[in-house]
Coordinates of C-alpha atoms in Angstrom, one line a residue:
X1193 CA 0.0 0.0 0.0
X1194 CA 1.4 3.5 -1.0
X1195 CA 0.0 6.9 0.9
X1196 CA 0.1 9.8 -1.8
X1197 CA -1.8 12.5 -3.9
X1198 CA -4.1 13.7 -7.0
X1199 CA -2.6 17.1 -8.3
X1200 CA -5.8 18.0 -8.1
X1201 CA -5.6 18.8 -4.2
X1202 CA -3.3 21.3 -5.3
X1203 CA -5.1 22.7 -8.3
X1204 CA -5.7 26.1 -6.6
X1205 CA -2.3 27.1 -7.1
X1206 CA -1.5 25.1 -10.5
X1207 CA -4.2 27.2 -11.8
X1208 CA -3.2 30.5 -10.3
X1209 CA 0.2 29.8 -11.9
X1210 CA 1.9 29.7 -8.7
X1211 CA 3.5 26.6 -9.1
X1212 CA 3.5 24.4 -12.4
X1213 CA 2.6 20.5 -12.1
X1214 CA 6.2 19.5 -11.9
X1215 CA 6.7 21.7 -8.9
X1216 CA 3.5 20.0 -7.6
X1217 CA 5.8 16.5 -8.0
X1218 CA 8.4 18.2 -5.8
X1219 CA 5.5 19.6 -2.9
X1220 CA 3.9 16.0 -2.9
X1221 CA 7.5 14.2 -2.6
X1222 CA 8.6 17.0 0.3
X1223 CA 5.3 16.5 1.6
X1224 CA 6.4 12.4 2.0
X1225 CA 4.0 11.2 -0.9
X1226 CA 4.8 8.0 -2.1
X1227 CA 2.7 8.6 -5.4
X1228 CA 1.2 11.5 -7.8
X1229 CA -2.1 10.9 -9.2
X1230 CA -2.2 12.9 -12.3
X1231 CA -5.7 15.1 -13.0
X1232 CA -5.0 17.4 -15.7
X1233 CA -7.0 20.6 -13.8
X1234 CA -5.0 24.0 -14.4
X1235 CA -3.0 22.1 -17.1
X1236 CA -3.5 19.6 -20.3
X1237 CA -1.6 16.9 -21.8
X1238 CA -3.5 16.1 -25.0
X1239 CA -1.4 16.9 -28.0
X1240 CA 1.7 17.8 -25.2
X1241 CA 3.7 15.0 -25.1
X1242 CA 6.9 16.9 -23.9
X1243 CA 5.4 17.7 -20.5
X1244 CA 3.7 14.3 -20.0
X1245 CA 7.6 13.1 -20.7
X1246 CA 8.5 16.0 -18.3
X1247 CA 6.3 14.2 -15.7
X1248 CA 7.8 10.7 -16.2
X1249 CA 11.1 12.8 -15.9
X1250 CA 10.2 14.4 -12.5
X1251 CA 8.3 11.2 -10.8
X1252 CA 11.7 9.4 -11.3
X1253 CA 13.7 11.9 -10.2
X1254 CA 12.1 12.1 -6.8
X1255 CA 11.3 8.2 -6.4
X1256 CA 7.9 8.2 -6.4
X1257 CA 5.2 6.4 -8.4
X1258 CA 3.1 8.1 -11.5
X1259 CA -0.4 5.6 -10.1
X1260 CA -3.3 7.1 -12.0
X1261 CA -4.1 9.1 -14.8
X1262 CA -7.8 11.1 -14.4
X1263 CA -9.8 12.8 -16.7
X1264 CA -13.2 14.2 -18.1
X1265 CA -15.6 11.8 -20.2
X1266 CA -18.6 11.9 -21.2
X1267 CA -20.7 9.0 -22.9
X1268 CA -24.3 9.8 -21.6
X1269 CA -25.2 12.3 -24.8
X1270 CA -28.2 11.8 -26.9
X1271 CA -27.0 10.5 -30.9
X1272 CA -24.3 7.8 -31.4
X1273 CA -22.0 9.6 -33.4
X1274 CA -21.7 12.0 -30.4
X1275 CA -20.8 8.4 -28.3
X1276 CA -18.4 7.5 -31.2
X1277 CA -16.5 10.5 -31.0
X1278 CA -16.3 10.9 -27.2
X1279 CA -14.9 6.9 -27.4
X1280 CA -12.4 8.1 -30.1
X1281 CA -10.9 10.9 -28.2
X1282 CA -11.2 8.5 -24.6
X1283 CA -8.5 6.2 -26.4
X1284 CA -6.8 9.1 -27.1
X1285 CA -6.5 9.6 -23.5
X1286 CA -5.7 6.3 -23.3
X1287 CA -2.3 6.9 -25.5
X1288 CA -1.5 9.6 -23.1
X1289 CA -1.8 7.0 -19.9
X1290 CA 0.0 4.7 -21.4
X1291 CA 2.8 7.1 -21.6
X1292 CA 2.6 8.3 -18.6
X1293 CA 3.7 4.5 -18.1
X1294 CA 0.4 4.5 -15.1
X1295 CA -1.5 0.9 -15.2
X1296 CA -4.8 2.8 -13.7
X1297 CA -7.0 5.4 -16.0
X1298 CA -10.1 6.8 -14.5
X1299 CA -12.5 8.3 -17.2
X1300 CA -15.7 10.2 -15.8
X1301 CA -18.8 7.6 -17.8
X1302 CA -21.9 10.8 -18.1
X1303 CA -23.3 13.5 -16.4
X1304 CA -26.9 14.4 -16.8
X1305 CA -29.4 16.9 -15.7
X1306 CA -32.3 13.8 -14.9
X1307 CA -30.1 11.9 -12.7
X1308 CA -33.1 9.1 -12.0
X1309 CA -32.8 5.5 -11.4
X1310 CA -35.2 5.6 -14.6
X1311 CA -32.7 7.6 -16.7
X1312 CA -29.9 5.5 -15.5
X1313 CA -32.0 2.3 -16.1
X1314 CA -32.8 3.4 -19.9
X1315 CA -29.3 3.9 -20.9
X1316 CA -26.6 1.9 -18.6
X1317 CA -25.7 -0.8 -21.6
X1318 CA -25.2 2.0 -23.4
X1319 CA -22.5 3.2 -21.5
X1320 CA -21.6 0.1 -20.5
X1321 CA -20.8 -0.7 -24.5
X1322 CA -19.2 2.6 -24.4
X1323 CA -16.4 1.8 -21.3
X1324 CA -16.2 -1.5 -22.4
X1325 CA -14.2 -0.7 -25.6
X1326 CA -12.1 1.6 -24.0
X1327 CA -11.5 -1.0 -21.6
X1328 CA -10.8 -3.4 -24.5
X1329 CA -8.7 -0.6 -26.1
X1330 CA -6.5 0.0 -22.7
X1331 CA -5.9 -3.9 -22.3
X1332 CA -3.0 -3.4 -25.0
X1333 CA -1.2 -1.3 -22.7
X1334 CA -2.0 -3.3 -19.5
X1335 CA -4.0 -1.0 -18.4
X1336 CA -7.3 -1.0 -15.8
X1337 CA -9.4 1.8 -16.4
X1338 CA -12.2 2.9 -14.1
X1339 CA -15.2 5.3 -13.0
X1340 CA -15.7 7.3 -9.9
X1341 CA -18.4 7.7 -8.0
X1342 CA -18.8 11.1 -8.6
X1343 CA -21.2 13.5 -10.2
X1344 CA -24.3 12.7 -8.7
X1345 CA -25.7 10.9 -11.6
X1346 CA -23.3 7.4 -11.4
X1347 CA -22.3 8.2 -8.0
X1348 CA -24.4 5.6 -5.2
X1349 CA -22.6 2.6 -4.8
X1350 CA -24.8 0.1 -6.3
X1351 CA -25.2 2.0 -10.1
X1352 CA -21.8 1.9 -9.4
X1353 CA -21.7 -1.7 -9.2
X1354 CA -23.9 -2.2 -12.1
X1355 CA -22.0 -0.3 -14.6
X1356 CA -19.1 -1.9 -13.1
X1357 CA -20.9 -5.6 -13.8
X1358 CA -22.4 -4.6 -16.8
X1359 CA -19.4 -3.8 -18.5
X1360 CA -17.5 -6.9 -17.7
X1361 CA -14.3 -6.8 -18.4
X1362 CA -11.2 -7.9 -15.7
X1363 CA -9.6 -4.1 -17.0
X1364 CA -12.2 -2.1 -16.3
X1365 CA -13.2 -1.3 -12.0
X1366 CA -14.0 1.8 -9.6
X1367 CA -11.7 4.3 -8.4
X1368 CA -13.4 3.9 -4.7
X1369 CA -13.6 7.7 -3.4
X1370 CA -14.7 7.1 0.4
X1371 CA -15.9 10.6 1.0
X1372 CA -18.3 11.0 -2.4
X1373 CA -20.8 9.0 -1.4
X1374 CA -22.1 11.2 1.0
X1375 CA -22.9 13.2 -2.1
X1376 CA -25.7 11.1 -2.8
X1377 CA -26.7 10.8 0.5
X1378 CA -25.6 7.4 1.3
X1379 CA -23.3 6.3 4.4
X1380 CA -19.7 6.3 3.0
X1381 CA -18.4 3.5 5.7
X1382 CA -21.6 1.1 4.3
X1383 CA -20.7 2.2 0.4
X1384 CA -17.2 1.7 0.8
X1385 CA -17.5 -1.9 2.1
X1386 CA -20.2 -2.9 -0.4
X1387 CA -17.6 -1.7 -3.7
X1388 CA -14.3 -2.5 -2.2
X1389 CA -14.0 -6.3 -4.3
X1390 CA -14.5 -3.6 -7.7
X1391 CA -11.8 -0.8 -6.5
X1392 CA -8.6 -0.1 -8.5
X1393 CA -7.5 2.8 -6.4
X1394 CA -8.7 4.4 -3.7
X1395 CA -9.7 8.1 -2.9
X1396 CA -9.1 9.7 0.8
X1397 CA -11.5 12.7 1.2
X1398 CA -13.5 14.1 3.8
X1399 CA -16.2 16.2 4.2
X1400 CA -18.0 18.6 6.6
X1401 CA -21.8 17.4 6.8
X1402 CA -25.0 20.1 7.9
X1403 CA -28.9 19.2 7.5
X1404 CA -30.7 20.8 5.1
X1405 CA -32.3 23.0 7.9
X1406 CA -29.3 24.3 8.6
X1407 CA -28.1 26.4 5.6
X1408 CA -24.1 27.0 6.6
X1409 CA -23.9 29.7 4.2
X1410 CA -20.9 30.4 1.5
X1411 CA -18.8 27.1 0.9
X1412 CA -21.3 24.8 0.9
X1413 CA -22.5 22.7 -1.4
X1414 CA -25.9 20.4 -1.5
X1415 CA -26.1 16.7 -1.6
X1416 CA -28.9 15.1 -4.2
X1417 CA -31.3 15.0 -1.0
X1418 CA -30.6 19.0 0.0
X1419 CA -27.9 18.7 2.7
X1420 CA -24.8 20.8 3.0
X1421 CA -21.4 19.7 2.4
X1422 CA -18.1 21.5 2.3
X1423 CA -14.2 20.0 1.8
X1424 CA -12.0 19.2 4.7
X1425 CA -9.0 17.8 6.0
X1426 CA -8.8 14.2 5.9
X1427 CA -9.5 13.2 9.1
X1428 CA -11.2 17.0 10.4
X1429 CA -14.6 16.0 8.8
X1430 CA -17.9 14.5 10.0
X1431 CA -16.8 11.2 7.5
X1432 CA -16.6 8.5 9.7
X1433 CA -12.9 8.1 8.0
X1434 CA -11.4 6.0 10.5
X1435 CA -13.4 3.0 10.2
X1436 CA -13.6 3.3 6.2
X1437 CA -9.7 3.1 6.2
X1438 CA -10.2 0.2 8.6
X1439 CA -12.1 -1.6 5.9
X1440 CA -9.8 -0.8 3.1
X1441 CA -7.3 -2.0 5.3
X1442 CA -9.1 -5.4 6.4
X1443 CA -10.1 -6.4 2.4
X1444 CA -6.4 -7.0 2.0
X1445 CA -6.3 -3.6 -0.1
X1446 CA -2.7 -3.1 -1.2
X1447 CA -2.9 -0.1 -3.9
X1448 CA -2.5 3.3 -3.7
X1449 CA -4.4 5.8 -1.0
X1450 CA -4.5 9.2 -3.0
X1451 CA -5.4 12.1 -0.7
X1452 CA -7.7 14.6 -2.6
X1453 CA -8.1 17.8 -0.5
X1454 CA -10.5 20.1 -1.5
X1455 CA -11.1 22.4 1.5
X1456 CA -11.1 26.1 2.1
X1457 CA -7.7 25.6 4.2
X1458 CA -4.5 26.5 2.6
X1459 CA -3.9 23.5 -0.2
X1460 CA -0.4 22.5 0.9
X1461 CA -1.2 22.3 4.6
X1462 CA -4.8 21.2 3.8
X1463 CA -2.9 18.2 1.5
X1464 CA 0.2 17.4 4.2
X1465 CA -2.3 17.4 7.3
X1466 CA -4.3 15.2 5.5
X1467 CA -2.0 12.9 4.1
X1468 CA 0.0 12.2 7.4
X1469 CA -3.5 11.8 8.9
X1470 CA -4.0 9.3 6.6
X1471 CA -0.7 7.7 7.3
X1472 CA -1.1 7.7 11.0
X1473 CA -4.8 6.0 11.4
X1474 CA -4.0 3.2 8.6
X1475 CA -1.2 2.2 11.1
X1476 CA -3.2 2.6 13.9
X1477 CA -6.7 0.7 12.9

């Protein structure tokens, strides 16, 4: 098992243009990471092969691991050509992972408006056709690819499970995020145990929780059901994250942890606090 991080915990200031993803590499090594999770927010690698070489370059020169490559995708639009395309330009994405030299790809499946069990019923061989040949595709390289539960619309744990079933393919499984859940209203430590057999890599990320009633104000966001959530620390949040770590831990897990810090806290304190946190209760549990 290796503790590390998605760039995107430190997007803030890639995107600013305070520090560049390769100076990322050096804050996450510094900061003790023992892997980079590479989410192309505040920068892009399509047709820029020199800094996804530059990235190889860096990982290596501060020993740690390149473990997943991230991205935007979208198969849940409304004509097949559209579907065609989006599958083209996925593999394309693909290329780009495999030259990263990563053996995990995460690709987002759809996002839509009518995010119903109905809507999700009516289309999910659809997308399943759709992951599966990118799946099929990143099996040259020896790559798994995976979604997220994320984006409210294939974000509960079971639709998760039955994209993850319908597609069937030994290459294609969940990047298990142990705090998104609670997006969709559902109990992350229950969630997390129910998709941990389909998990590739997992997500660390916690969250602050409020009822509906009580509107917190600026920072927050809503869940599907109307309840406020805002980023924390790993570990500072209303997550039960102890005992979900304890059942990463107890399924014989041995992949990579990636923090993903997207608090109002400074990013590099938010992302070291976290990750150490991390750290500390996997030994402990």
């Amino acid at each position: 098992m290796k503790v590390g991080v998605s760039t995107y915990s430190l997007y803030r200031p890639i995107q600013s243009g305070e520090i560049t993803v390769l100076e990322a590499i050096d804050k996450i090594a510094e900061m003790g990471g023992e892997h980079v999770e590479i989410v192309p927010i505040g920068y892009t690698l399509t047709d820029n092969p020199e800094l996804v070489d530059q990235i190889v370059a860096k990982a290596k020169e501060v020993g740690i691991d390149i473990s997943n490559y991230a991205i935007y995708a979208n198969f849940g639009v409304d004509s097949e050509e559209e579907v065609a395309q989006e599958i083209e330009r996925v593999k394309k994405e693909v290329d780009i992972a495999a030259r990263l030299s990563v053996k995990l790809m995460r690709h987002d499946v759809a996002g839509r408006k009518d995010t119903s069990i109905k809507q999700f019923n009516s289309e999910v061989e659809r997308l399943a056709n759709a992951c599966r040949q990118v799946a099929d595709y990143a099996a040259q390289y020896g790559i798994t690819t995976s979604v997220e539960n994320h984006g409210y619309y294939i974000q509960a744990s079971d639709r998760v499970q039955t994209l993850v079933q319908a597609v069937d393919r030994p290459n294609f499984k969940t990047t298990l995020d142990v705090g998104n859940f609670m997006c969709v209203d559902e109990d992350p430590v229950v969630a997390v145990q129910k998709n941990l057999p389909f998990a590739s890599i997992v997500h660390i990320k916690d969250f602050y929780l409020r009822h509906a009633s009580q509107n917190p104000g600026e920072g927050w966001f809503k869940t599907a059901s109307g309840n406020y959530l805002r980023g924390a620390i790993a570990g500072h949040g209303d997550i039960n994250l102890r005992e979900s770590i304890r059942a990463v831990k107890a399924s014989g897990f041995d992949g990579y942890l990636s923090i993903e810090f997207e608090g109002m806290e400074d990013a590099y304190q938010g992302t070291r606090i976290g990750m150490e946190n991390v750290k500390r209760i996997w030994d402990e549990v």
